[in-house]
Amino acid sequence: MGALQALKRKLQDGERDSEKLGEACDRIVAATQKVISESGEEGEAIAELLRDSVSDTVYFFLEEHNLDDDFDIRAFVTARNW
């Protein structure tokens, strides 16, 4: 949960640096991979939902707050190694 909260804070603060957002997303990915390794098939299902939720949240937040003018969120999300 800490990694998700960190991403939320960065977005709320208007962060658009793809490197910093990428680091926050990488921490979420690491936590997701831990869930998968510890939970087997159930972990994979949870991880898939989490990945979709994080991507959707980032899209929504940036678009709702007009932060995507100078930041290509679609390229950022698809470039992440989910």
PDB file of C-alpha atoms in Angstrom:
ATOM      1  CA  MET A   1       0.000   0.000   0.000  1.00  0.00           C
ATOM      2  CA  GLY A   2       2.892   2.361   0.637  1.00  0.00           C
ATOM      3  CA  ALA A   3       3.922   2.265  -3.018  1.00  0.00           C
ATOM      4  CA  LEU A   4       0.396   3.124  -4.176  1.00  0.00           C
ATOM      5  CA  GLN A   5       0.194   5.983  -1.690  1.00  0.00           C
ATOM      6  CA  ALA A   6       3.549   7.323  -2.902  1.00  0.00           C
ATOM      7  CA  LEU A   7       2.286   7.310  -6.503  1.00  0.00           C
ATOM      8  CA  LYS A   8      -0.913   9.064  -5.429  1.00  0.00           C
ATOM      9  CA  ARG A   9       1.071  11.777  -3.610  1.00  0.00           C
ATOM     10  CA  LYS A  10       3.313  12.332  -6.630  1.00  0.00           C
ATOM     11  CA  LEU A  11       0.286  12.700  -8.901  1.00  0.00           C
ATOM     12  CA  GLN A  12      -1.483  15.027  -6.470  1.00  0.00           C
ATOM     13  CA  ASP A  13       1.631  17.180  -6.265  1.00  0.00           C
ATOM     14  CA  GLY A  14       1.570  17.565 -10.045  1.00  0.00           C
ATOM     15  CA  GLU A  15       4.572  15.353 -10.739  1.00  0.00           C
ATOM     16  CA  ARG A  16       5.112  14.850 -14.470  1.00  0.00           C
ATOM     17  CA  ASP A  17       8.713  13.649 -14.526  1.00  0.00           C
ATOM     18  CA  SER A  18       8.482  10.240 -16.168  1.00  0.00           C
ATOM     19  CA  GLU A  19      11.576   9.036 -14.280  1.00  0.00           C
ATOM     20  CA  LYS A  20      10.045   9.776 -10.873  1.00  0.00           C
ATOM     21  CA  LEU A  21       6.648   8.359 -11.819  1.00  0.00           C
ATOM     22  CA  GLY A  22       8.420   5.343 -13.274  1.00  0.00           C
ATOM     23  CA  GLU A  23      10.231   4.726  -9.993  1.00  0.00           C
ATOM     24  CA  ALA A  24       6.927   4.845  -8.115  1.00  0.00           C
ATOM     25  CA  CYS A  25       5.367   2.407 -10.583  1.00  0.00           C
ATOM     26  CA  ASP A  26       8.401   0.123 -10.385  1.00  0.00           C
ATOM     27  CA  ARG A  27       7.883  -0.159  -6.617  1.00  0.00           C
ATOM     28  CA  ILE A  28       4.278  -1.164  -7.270  1.00  0.00           C
ATOM     29  CA  VAL A  29       5.461  -3.752  -9.792  1.00  0.00           C
ATOM     30  CA  ALA A  30       7.953  -5.147  -7.258  1.00  0.00           C
ATOM     31  CA  ALA A  31       5.219  -5.458  -4.635  1.00  0.00           C
ATOM     32  CA  THR A  32       2.958  -7.093  -7.215  1.00  0.00           C
ATOM     33  CA  GLN A  33       5.641  -9.611  -8.141  1.00  0.00           C
ATOM     34  CA  LYS A  34       6.071 -10.455  -4.458  1.00  0.00           C
ATOM     35  CA  VAL A  35       2.330 -11.146  -4.195  1.00  0.00           C
ATOM     36  CA  ILE A  36       2.524 -13.413  -7.247  1.00  0.00           C
ATOM     37  CA  SER A  37       5.473 -15.380  -5.908  1.00  0.00           C
ATOM     38  CA  GLU A  38       3.840 -15.875  -2.517  1.00  0.00           C
ATOM     39  CA  SER A  39       0.294 -16.613  -3.678  1.00  0.00           C
ATOM     40  CA  GLY A  40       0.495 -18.728  -6.837  1.00  0.00           C
ATOM     41  CA  GLU A  41      -2.491 -18.491  -9.181  1.00  0.00           C
ATOM     42  CA  GLU A  42      -4.494 -16.301  -6.825  1.00  0.00           C
ATOM     43  CA  GLY A  43      -1.561 -13.900  -6.707  1.00  0.00           C
ATOM     44  CA  GLU A  44      -1.489 -13.684 -10.498  1.00  0.00           C
ATOM     45  CA  ALA A  45      -5.168 -12.712 -10.589  1.00  0.00           C
ATOM     46  CA  ILE A  46      -4.632 -10.090  -7.890  1.00  0.00           C
ATOM     47  CA  ALA A  47      -1.574  -8.754  -9.701  1.00  0.00           C
ATOM     48  CA  GLU A  48      -3.485  -8.415 -12.977  1.00  0.00           C
ATOM     49  CA  LEU A  49      -6.234  -6.431 -11.261  1.00  0.00           C
ATOM     50  CA  LEU A  50      -3.648  -4.249  -9.549  1.00  0.00           C
ATOM     51  CA  ARG A  51      -1.794  -3.516 -12.792  1.00  0.00           C
ATOM     52  CA  ASP A  52      -5.032  -2.543 -14.533  1.00  0.00           C
ATOM     53  CA  SER A  53      -6.133  -0.419 -11.598  1.00  0.00           C
ATOM     54  CA  VAL A  54      -2.836   1.472 -11.385  1.00  0.00           C
ATOM     55  CA  SER A  55      -2.778   2.153 -15.131  1.00  0.00           C
ATOM     56  CA  ASP A  56      -6.392   3.340 -15.107  1.00  0.00           C
ATOM     57  CA  THR A  57      -5.778   5.536 -12.062  1.00  0.00           C
ATOM     58  CA  VAL A  58      -2.748   7.232 -13.614  1.00  0.00           C
ATOM     59  CA  TYR A  59      -4.636   7.872 -16.877  1.00  0.00           C
ATOM     60  CA  PHE A  60      -7.685   9.236 -15.065  1.00  0.00           C
ATOM     61  CA  PHE A  61      -5.774  11.461 -12.659  1.00  0.00           C
ATOM     62  CA  LEU A  62      -3.580  13.065 -15.295  1.00  0.00           C
ATOM     63  CA  GLU A  63      -6.465  13.639 -17.685  1.00  0.00           C
ATOM     64  CA  GLU A  64      -8.830  14.983 -15.004  1.00  0.00           C
ATOM     65  CA  HIS A  65      -6.272  17.479 -13.752  1.00  0.00           C
ATOM     66  CA  ASN A  66      -4.990  18.469 -17.193  1.00  0.00           C
ATOM     67  CA  LEU A  67      -1.505  17.284 -16.301  1.00  0.00           C
ATOM     68  CA  ASP A  68      -1.089  15.373 -19.519  1.00  0.00           C
ATOM     69  CA  ASP A  69      -0.398  18.400 -21.736  1.00  0.00           C
ATOM     70  CA  ASP A  70       3.370  17.921 -21.648  1.00  0.00           C
ATOM     71  CA  PHE A  71       3.455  14.308 -20.523  1.00  0.00           C
ATOM     72  CA  ASP A  72       2.714  11.347 -22.784  1.00  0.00           C
ATOM     73  CA  ILE A  73       1.077   9.032 -20.240  1.00  0.00           C
ATOM     74  CA  ARG A  74       0.100   6.426 -22.829  1.00  0.00           C
ATOM     75  CA  ALA A  75       3.712   5.971 -23.902  1.00  0.00           C
ATOM     76  CA  PHE A  76       4.784   5.937 -20.257  1.00  0.00           C
ATOM     77  CA  VAL A  77       2.327   3.234 -19.187  1.00  0.00           C
ATOM     78  CA  THR A  78       2.950   1.010 -22.205  1.00  0.00           C
ATOM     79  CA  ALA A  79       6.718   1.372 -21.723  1.00  0.00           C
ATOM     80  CA  ARG A  80       6.555   0.072 -18.146  1.00  0.00           C
ATOM     81  CA  ASN A  81       7.567  -3.536 -17.737  1.00  0.00           C
ATOM     82  CA  TRP A  82       4.299  -4.758 -16.226  1.00  0.00           C
TER      83      TRP A  82
END
